[in-house]
Amino acid sequence: MSKMTIGIDQLGFYTPNYYVDLVDLAQARGVDPDKFTIGIGQDKQAVPPSSQDVVTMGASAANEFLTPDMKQDIGLIVLGTETGIDASKAGSLYIQQLLNLNPWSRAIEIKEACYGATAGLMLAKDYIATHPGKTALVIASDIARYGLETGGEVTQGAGAIAMLVTENPRIMALGDVSSYYSEQVMDFWRPVYTDEAIALGKYSTEQYIRFFELTWADYQKQTGKQLADFAAMTFHLPYTKMGLKALRTALPEADAVKQADLLAKYEESIQYSRQVGNIYTGSLYLGLLSLLEKNTNLQAGDEIGLFSYGSGAVGEFFTATLVDGFRSQLHAEQHQATLDARTQLSVPDYELVFKDKVPYAADNYQADPARFAGDFVLSGVTDQQRQYQVNE
Ligand code: HMG
């Protein structure tokens, strides 16, 4: 009997309908635009109106692929997020309602900075192994927000990735071996009284690289695998220069031809993030999606390395192998068309949208209907209850 594989069967993506161009932002902040586009490696930044939150974005990402049949088999709904909308209740319950998902399921939310969705993916893998025939919906959804005129402003962004995790997946099978490492580190955090994250910028980049080096070395020790065994390496992308810094630490292990190949694949993996920004726990998977949709020469059987990093901090290096027919499950043209169809905001308009936020207080609130977009919207807050609706 052939061994059951478990992995990613479907990948959906959503990002808000607005963006600010980072050349405009650099000029407004008195910074050389090359710092943002080359030094940081970002071109555009998604700007979420207050009618989009982790629930609406996550539901839209999953709505991209879910069919009524798929919904029946889902027994686990995981929302990975660090910008959840309730300190107690799981956002996945609102998503379950918006998408009419199977109520006979476990619906939870996982938090560990940008690592949450990877924890969800690993939980889903274990769940499916012990519940044959069942599937899991893992959603990564976040709004990266540091504040206007802060050092982190250029690394903001918003969006969601949804993954259907199944037996015999049609995109990629997850490897059995992974390496994970955690340690209490104060590189980035967000106290519950604020919606803006605190980052010790340079220190956080050092921790990211340290966690990559630790888990990559440990993975190699466990498996005896070499860098040359991988068709591509993908990374959590808080900004696109960050993954490159980590990749560069491993590159000397391969010959010049392989190095050039991995760098070319890295370029393909950052195309979407360059246009969206950091989507925190979905960023690794946005990089994976970009690689799969922009690349034309990856083949079934190719193994891809994935490095997940969540500040605070947890790192995990794991792998996945492409399966026959994976390309037919992707939506490359549709995703690029969605990105291209977004509305550009001037910097003053971006600042207005940024400031028009759901209050951190018990006040009623109405979101601006002129900025409604996507499949689902938060219309407002009434009596301390968030009001979600299908966007007609
Ligand atoms: P900064 O101080 O504004 O930037 O902070 P810098 O001075 O370090 O410059 C950045 C790069 O631009 C440098 O290149 C400069 O040389 C270059 P590098 O040395 O890094 O290769 N540069 C230029 N290049 C071309 N032309 C120019 C020019 N000028 C400078 N004219 C920082 C940047 C990313 C630290 C800041 O934006 C920040 O704090 N961001 C938030 C934290 C962050 O993203 N950390 C990443 C690692 S932690 C992580 O990934 C987890 C996270 O996603 C959260 C979670 O887990 O939930 C953040």
PDB file of N, CA and C and ligand atoms in Angstrom, residues 31-36 38-40 82 112-115 142 146 150-155 187-188 199-208 236-239 241-242 245 248 278 280-281 283 309-312, ligand 1:
ATOM      1  N   VAL A  31      12.688  60.343   2.351  1.00  0.00           N
ATOM      2  CA  VAL A  31      13.637  59.228   2.260  1.00  0.00           C
ATOM      3  C   VAL A  31      13.952  58.988   0.787  1.00  0.00           C
ATOM      4  N   ASP A  32      15.183  58.573   0.476  1.00  0.00           N
ATOM      5  CA  ASP A  32      15.541  58.205  -0.895  1.00  0.00           C
ATOM      6  C   ASP A  32      14.694  56.998  -1.313  1.00  0.00           C
ATOM      7  N   PRO A  33      13.887  57.094  -2.385  1.00  0.00           N
ATOM      8  CA  PRO A  33      13.023  55.969  -2.774  1.00  0.00           C
ATOM      9  C   PRO A  33      13.787  54.658  -2.960  1.00  0.00           C
ATOM     10  N   ASP A  34      15.073  54.725  -3.339  1.00  0.00           N
ATOM     11  CA  ASP A  34      15.851  53.489  -3.510  1.00  0.00           C
ATOM     12  C   ASP A  34      15.954  52.713  -2.196  1.00  0.00           C
ATOM     13  N   LYS A  35      15.897  53.419  -1.088  1.00  0.00           N
ATOM     14  CA  LYS A  35      15.968  52.700   0.193  1.00  0.00           C
ATOM     15  C   LYS A  35      14.771  51.751   0.307  1.00  0.00           C
ATOM     16  N   PHE A  36      13.597  52.254  -0.061  1.00  0.00           N
ATOM     17  CA  PHE A  36      12.389  51.418   0.056  1.00  0.00           C
ATOM     18  C   PHE A  36      12.354  50.336  -1.027  1.00  0.00           C
ATOM     19  N   ILE A  38      14.848  49.230  -3.150  1.00  0.00           N
ATOM     20  CA  ILE A  38      16.019  48.341  -3.254  1.00  0.00           C
ATOM     21  C   ILE A  38      16.462  47.877  -1.857  1.00  0.00           C
ATOM     22  N   GLY A  39      16.678  48.821  -0.951  1.00  0.00           N
ATOM     23  CA  GLY A  39      17.197  48.477   0.382  1.00  0.00           C
ATOM     24  C   GLY A  39      16.243  47.590   1.162  1.00  0.00           C
ATOM     25  N   ILE A  40      14.942  47.906   1.108  1.00  0.00           N
ATOM     26  CA  ILE A  40      13.918  47.097   1.783  1.00  0.00           C
ATOM     27  C   ILE A  40      13.330  46.088   0.802  1.00  0.00           C
ATOM     28  N   GLU A  82      -2.251  37.375  14.157  1.00  0.00           N
ATOM     29  CA  GLU A  82      -1.741  38.118  15.314  1.00  0.00           C
ATOM     30  C   GLU A  82      -2.447  39.465  15.398  1.00  0.00           C
ATOM     31  N   GLU A 112       0.884  33.127  17.279  1.00  0.00           N
ATOM     32  CA  GLU A 112       2.295  33.264  17.621  1.00  0.00           C
ATOM     33  C   GLU A 112       2.926  34.080  16.490  1.00  0.00           C
ATOM     34  N   ALA A 113       2.623  35.376  16.541  1.00  0.00           N
ATOM     35  CA  ALA A 113       3.163  36.317  15.546  1.00  0.00           C
ATOM     36  C   ALA A 113       3.033  35.709  14.147  1.00  0.00           C
ATOM     37  N   CYS A 114       4.080  35.813  13.346  1.00  0.00           N
ATOM     38  CA  CYS A 114       3.954  35.350  11.950  1.00  0.00           C
ATOM     39  C   CYS A 114       4.055  33.834  11.816  1.00  0.00           C
ATOM     40  N   TYR A 115       4.188  33.126  12.918  1.00  0.00           N
ATOM     41  CA  TYR A 115       4.298  31.669  12.874  1.00  0.00           C
ATOM     42  C   TYR A 115       2.913  30.998  12.979  1.00  0.00           C
ATOM     43  N   ASP A 142      -3.883  38.817   8.290  1.00  0.00           N
ATOM     44  CA  ASP A 142      -3.302  39.828   9.176  1.00  0.00           C
ATOM     45  C   ASP A 142      -3.265  41.206   8.538  1.00  0.00           C
ATOM     46  N   TYR A 146       2.335  49.485  11.881  1.00  0.00           N
ATOM     47  CA  TYR A 146       3.349  49.991  12.826  1.00  0.00           C
ATOM     48  C   TYR A 146       3.097  51.452  13.197  1.00  0.00           C
ATOM     49  N   THR A 150       6.719  55.880  11.251  1.00  0.00           N
ATOM     50  CA  THR A 150       7.576  55.038  12.095  1.00  0.00           C
ATOM     51  C   THR A 150       8.576  54.301  11.206  1.00  0.00           C
ATOM     52  N   GLY A 151       9.592  53.721  11.831  1.00  0.00           N
ATOM     53  CA  GLY A 151      10.588  52.954  11.088  1.00  0.00           C
ATOM     54  C   GLY A 151       9.977  51.739  10.393  1.00  0.00           C
ATOM     55  N   GLY A 152       8.933  51.205  10.989  1.00  0.00           N
ATOM     56  CA  GLY A 152       8.303  50.014  10.420  1.00  0.00           C
ATOM     57  C   GLY A 152       7.276  50.326   9.339  1.00  0.00           C
ATOM     58  N   GLU A 153       6.952  51.614   9.139  1.00  0.00           N
ATOM     59  CA  GLU A 153       5.845  51.972   8.224  1.00  0.00           C
ATOM     60  C   GLU A 153       6.020  51.355   6.839  1.00  0.00           C
ATOM     61  N   VAL A 154       7.232  51.357   6.339  1.00  0.00           N
ATOM     62  CA  VAL A 154       7.491  50.823   4.992  1.00  0.00           C
ATOM     63  C   VAL A 154       7.246  49.323   4.922  1.00  0.00           C
ATOM     64  N   THR A 155       7.192  48.655   6.072  1.00  0.00           N
ATOM     65  CA  THR A 155       6.989  47.194   6.073  1.00  0.00           C
ATOM     66  C   THR A 155       5.564  46.813   6.490  1.00  0.00           C
ATOM     67  N   ASP A 187      11.893  40.877  20.266  1.00  0.00           N
ATOM     68  CA  ASP A 187      12.266  41.553  19.015  1.00  0.00           C
ATOM     69  C   ASP A 187      11.093  42.301  18.391  1.00  0.00           C
ATOM     70  N   PHE A 188       9.889  41.891  18.774  1.00  0.00           N
ATOM     71  CA  PHE A 188       8.671  42.453  18.182  1.00  0.00           C
ATOM     72  C   PHE A 188       7.519  41.982  19.043  1.00  0.00           C
ATOM     73  N   ALA A 199       8.540  47.145  17.258  1.00  0.00           N
ATOM     74  CA  ALA A 199       9.600  46.293  16.711  1.00  0.00           C
ATOM     75  C   ALA A 199      10.953  46.898  17.019  1.00  0.00           C
ATOM     76  N   LEU A 200      11.881  46.069  17.485  1.00  0.00           N
ATOM     77  CA  LEU A 200      13.276  46.490  17.550  1.00  0.00           C
ATOM     78  C   LEU A 200      13.867  46.025  16.224  1.00  0.00           C
ATOM     79  N   GLY A 201      13.777  46.924  15.233  1.00  0.00           N
ATOM     80  CA  GLY A 201      13.981  46.561  13.833  1.00  0.00           C
ATOM     81  C   GLY A 201      15.223  45.736  13.543  1.00  0.00           C
ATOM     82  N   LYS A 202      16.386  46.315  13.832  1.00  0.00           N
ATOM     83  CA  LYS A 202      17.630  45.621  13.460  1.00  0.00           C
ATOM     84  C   LYS A 202      17.775  44.310  14.236  1.00  0.00           C
ATOM     85  N   TYR A 203      17.428  44.373  15.525  1.00  0.00           N
ATOM     86  CA  TYR A 203      17.514  43.183  16.381  1.00  0.00           C
ATOM     87  C   TYR A 203      16.609  42.068  15.843  1.00  0.00           C
ATOM     88  N   SER A 204      15.417  42.479  15.340  1.00  0.00           N
ATOM     89  CA  SER A 204      14.484  41.459  14.833  1.00  0.00           C
ATOM     90  C   SER A 204      15.056  40.775  13.592  1.00  0.00           C
ATOM     91  N   THR A 205      15.751  41.528  12.755  1.00  0.00           N
ATOM     92  CA  THR A 205      16.330  40.898  11.557  1.00  0.00           C
ATOM     93  C   THR A 205      17.442  39.916  11.956  1.00  0.00           C
ATOM     94  N   GLU A 206      18.155  40.257  13.016  1.00  0.00           N
ATOM     95  CA  GLU A 206      19.225  39.347  13.495  1.00  0.00           C
ATOM     96  C   GLU A 206      18.633  38.052  14.047  1.00  0.00           C
ATOM     97  N   GLN A 207      17.505  38.188  14.766  1.00  0.00           N
ATOM     98  CA  GLN A 207      16.859  36.988  15.333  1.00  0.00           C
ATOM     99  C   GLN A 207      16.304  36.100  14.216  1.00  0.00           C
ATOM    100  N   TYR A 208      15.713  36.720  13.223  1.00  0.00           N
ATOM    101  CA  TYR A 208      15.183  35.984  12.073  1.00  0.00           C
ATOM    102  C   TYR A 208      16.294  35.129  11.464  1.00  0.00           C
ATOM    103  N   HIS A 236       9.601  33.350   5.152  1.00  0.00           N
ATOM    104  CA  HIS A 236       8.701  34.388   5.669  1.00  0.00           C
ATOM    105  C   HIS A 236       9.234  35.719   5.142  1.00  0.00           C
ATOM    106  N   LEU A 237       8.331  36.542   4.616  1.00  0.00           N
ATOM    107  CA  LEU A 237       8.772  37.788   3.970  1.00  0.00           C
ATOM    108  C   LEU A 237       8.166  39.016   4.662  1.00  0.00           C
ATOM    109  N   PRO A 238       8.780  39.493   5.757  1.00  0.00           N
ATOM    110  CA  PRO A 238       8.299  40.739   6.368  1.00  0.00           C
ATOM    111  C   PRO A 238       8.554  41.906   5.409  1.00  0.00           C
ATOM    112  N   TYR A 239       9.584  41.792   4.613  1.00  0.00           N
ATOM    113  CA  TYR A 239       9.895  42.658   3.463  1.00  0.00           C
ATOM    114  C   TYR A 239      10.847  41.799   2.623  1.00  0.00           C
ATOM    115  N   LYS A 241      13.694  41.951   1.139  1.00  0.00           N
ATOM    116  CA  LYS A 241      15.131  41.836   1.356  1.00  0.00           C
ATOM    117  C   LYS A 241      15.451  40.850   2.483  1.00  0.00           C
ATOM    118  N   MET A 242      14.488  40.650   3.399  1.00  0.00           N
ATOM    119  CA  MET A 242      14.764  39.853   4.600  1.00  0.00           C
ATOM    120  C   MET A 242      15.057  38.392   4.264  1.00  0.00           C
ATOM    121  N   LYS A 245      18.463  37.895   2.792  1.00  0.00           N
ATOM    122  CA  LYS A 245      19.567  37.894   3.765  1.00  0.00           C
ATOM    123  C   LYS A 245      19.744  36.495   4.356  1.00  0.00           C
ATOM    124  N   ARG A 248      21.118  34.030   1.697  1.00  0.00           N
ATOM    125  CA  ARG A 248      22.558  34.245   1.451  1.00  0.00           C
ATOM    126  C   ARG A 248      23.442  33.513   2.460  1.00  0.00           C
ATOM    127  N   ASN A 278       4.016  43.217   4.089  1.00  0.00           N
ATOM    128  CA  ASN A 278       3.983  42.140   5.078  1.00  0.00           C
ATOM    129  C   ASN A 278       2.530  41.778   5.377  1.00  0.00           C
ATOM    130  N   TYR A 280       2.148  39.371   7.606  1.00  0.00           N
ATOM    131  CA  TYR A 280       2.483  38.631   8.821  1.00  0.00           C
ATOM    132  C   TYR A 280       2.379  37.115   8.599  1.00  0.00           C
ATOM    133  N   THR A 281       1.381  36.465   9.233  1.00  0.00           N
ATOM    134  CA  THR A 281       1.428  35.006   9.246  1.00  0.00           C
ATOM    135  C   THR A 281       1.168  34.376   7.870  1.00  0.00           C
ATOM    136  N   SER A 283       2.643  35.636   5.144  1.00  0.00           N
ATOM    137  CA  SER A 283       3.708  36.098   4.236  1.00  0.00           C
ATOM    138  C   SER A 283       4.519  34.961   3.615  1.00  0.00           C
ATOM    139  N   TYR A 309       8.952  32.133  10.312  1.00  0.00           N
ATOM    140  CA  TYR A 309       9.476  32.813  11.496  1.00  0.00           C
ATOM    141  C   TYR A 309       8.393  33.685  12.112  1.00  0.00           C
ATOM    142  N   GLY A 310       8.159  33.516  13.387  1.00  0.00           N
ATOM    143  CA  GLY A 310       7.262  34.397  14.124  1.00  0.00           C
ATOM    144  C   GLY A 310       8.048  35.027  15.240  1.00  0.00           C
ATOM    145  N   SER A 311       8.071  36.330  15.278  1.00  0.00           N
ATOM    146  CA  SER A 311       8.817  37.038  16.316  1.00  0.00           C
ATOM    147  C   SER A 311       8.365  36.579  17.693  1.00  0.00           C
ATOM    148  N   GLY A 312       9.289  36.696  18.610  1.00  0.00           N
ATOM    149  CA  GLY A 312       8.923  36.409  19.983  1.00  0.00           C
ATOM    150  C   GLY A 312       9.633  35.282  20.712  1.00  0.00           C
TER     151      GLY A 312
HETATM  152  P1  HMG B   1      15.653  51.079   8.826  1.00  0.00           P
HETATM  153  O1  HMG B   1      16.486  51.447  10.004  1.00  0.00           O
HETATM  154  O2  HMG B   1      14.713  52.094   8.295  1.00  0.00           O
HETATM  155  O3  HMG B   1      16.503  50.657   7.591  1.00  0.00           O
HETATM  156  O4  HMG B   1      14.864  49.753   9.241  1.00  0.00           O
HETATM  157  P2  HMG B   1      18.083  50.439   7.434  1.00  0.00           P
HETATM  158  O5  HMG B   1      18.783  51.716   7.725  1.00  0.00           O
HETATM  159  O6  HMG B   1      18.483  49.198   8.183  1.00  0.00           O
HETATM  160  O7  HMG B   1      18.125  50.192   5.868  1.00  0.00           O
HETATM  161  C1  HMG B   1      17.472  49.110   5.298  1.00  0.00           C
HETATM  162  C2  HMG B   1      18.287  48.679   4.088  1.00  0.00           C
HETATM  163  O8  HMG B   1      18.191  49.718   3.081  1.00  0.00           O
HETATM  164  C3  HMG B   1      19.772  48.515   4.370  1.00  0.00           C
HETATM  165  O9  HMG B   1      20.212  47.405   3.600  1.00  0.00           O
HETATM  166  C4  HMG B   1      20.395  49.796   3.802  1.00  0.00           C
HETATM  167  O10 HMG B   1      21.729  49.654   3.396  1.00  0.00           O
HETATM  168  C5  HMG B   1      19.510  50.013   2.600  1.00  0.00           C
HETATM  169  P3  HMG B   1      20.779  46.072   4.334  1.00  0.00           P
HETATM  170  O11 HMG B   1      21.971  46.494   5.083  1.00  0.00           O
HETATM  171  O12 HMG B   1      19.666  45.611   5.287  1.00  0.00           O
HETATM  172  O13 HMG B   1      21.028  45.113   3.239  1.00  0.00           O
HETATM  173  N1  HMG B   1      19.497  51.396   2.087  1.00  0.00           N
HETATM  174  C6  HMG B   1      19.519  51.725   0.783  1.00  0.00           C
HETATM  175  N2  HMG B   1      19.582  50.956  -0.339  1.00  0.00           N
HETATM  176  C7  HMG B   1      19.574  51.605  -1.558  1.00  0.00           C
HETATM  177  N3  HMG B   1      19.551  52.967  -1.671  1.00  0.00           N
HETATM  178  C8  HMG B   1      19.510  53.748  -0.574  1.00  0.00           C
HETATM  179  C9  HMG B   1      19.501  53.131   0.704  1.00  0.00           C
HETATM  180  N4  HMG B   1      19.446  53.604   1.974  1.00  0.00           N
HETATM  181  C10 HMG B   1      19.454  52.532   2.808  1.00  0.00           C
HETATM  182  N5  HMG B   1      19.483  55.074  -0.725  1.00  0.00           N
HETATM  183  C11 HMG B   1      13.556  47.769   9.180  1.00  0.00           C
HETATM  184  C12 HMG B   1      14.416  48.744   8.379  1.00  0.00           C
HETATM  185  C13 HMG B   1      13.129  46.632   8.285  1.00  0.00           C
HETATM  186  C14 HMG B   1      14.360  47.221  10.357  1.00  0.00           C
HETATM  187  C15 HMG B   1      12.305  48.523   9.717  1.00  0.00           C
HETATM  188  O14 HMG B   1      11.490  48.871   8.614  1.00  0.00           O
HETATM  189  C16 HMG B   1      11.491  47.748  10.717  1.00  0.00           C
HETATM  190  O15 HMG B   1      11.709  47.862  11.904  1.00  0.00           O
HETATM  191  N6  HMG B   1      10.485  46.946  10.257  1.00  0.00           N
HETATM  192  C17 HMG B   1       9.646  46.122  11.142  1.00  0.00           C
HETATM  193  C18 HMG B   1      10.375  44.911  11.708  1.00  0.00           C
HETATM  194  C19 HMG B   1      10.686  43.862  10.676  1.00  0.00           C
HETATM  195  O16 HMG B   1      10.087  43.800   9.604  1.00  0.00           O
HETATM  196  N7  HMG B   1      11.607  42.950  11.008  1.00  0.00           N
HETATM  197  C20 HMG B   1      11.940  41.815  10.146  1.00  0.00           C
HETATM  198  C21 HMG B   1      12.467  40.606  10.921  1.00  0.00           C
HETATM  199  S1  HMG B   1      11.336  40.121  12.222  1.00  0.00           S
HETATM  200  C22 HMG B   1      10.047  39.285  11.366  1.00  0.00           C
HETATM  201  O17 HMG B   1      10.200  38.932  10.246  1.00  0.00           O
HETATM  202  C23 HMG B   1       8.761  39.078  12.088  1.00  0.00           C
HETATM  203  C24 HMG B   1       7.656  40.083  11.722  1.00  0.00           C
HETATM  204  O18 HMG B   1       7.092  39.761  10.474  1.00  0.00           O
HETATM  205  C25 HMG B   1       6.597  40.101  12.819  1.00  0.00           C
HETATM  206  C26 HMG B   1       5.956  38.803  13.257  1.00  0.00           C
HETATM  207  O19 HMG B   1       6.568  37.754  13.396  1.00  0.00           O
HETATM  208  O20 HMG B   1       4.797  38.877  13.580  1.00  0.00           O
HETATM  209  C27 HMG B   1       8.148  41.504  11.639  1.00  0.00           C
END
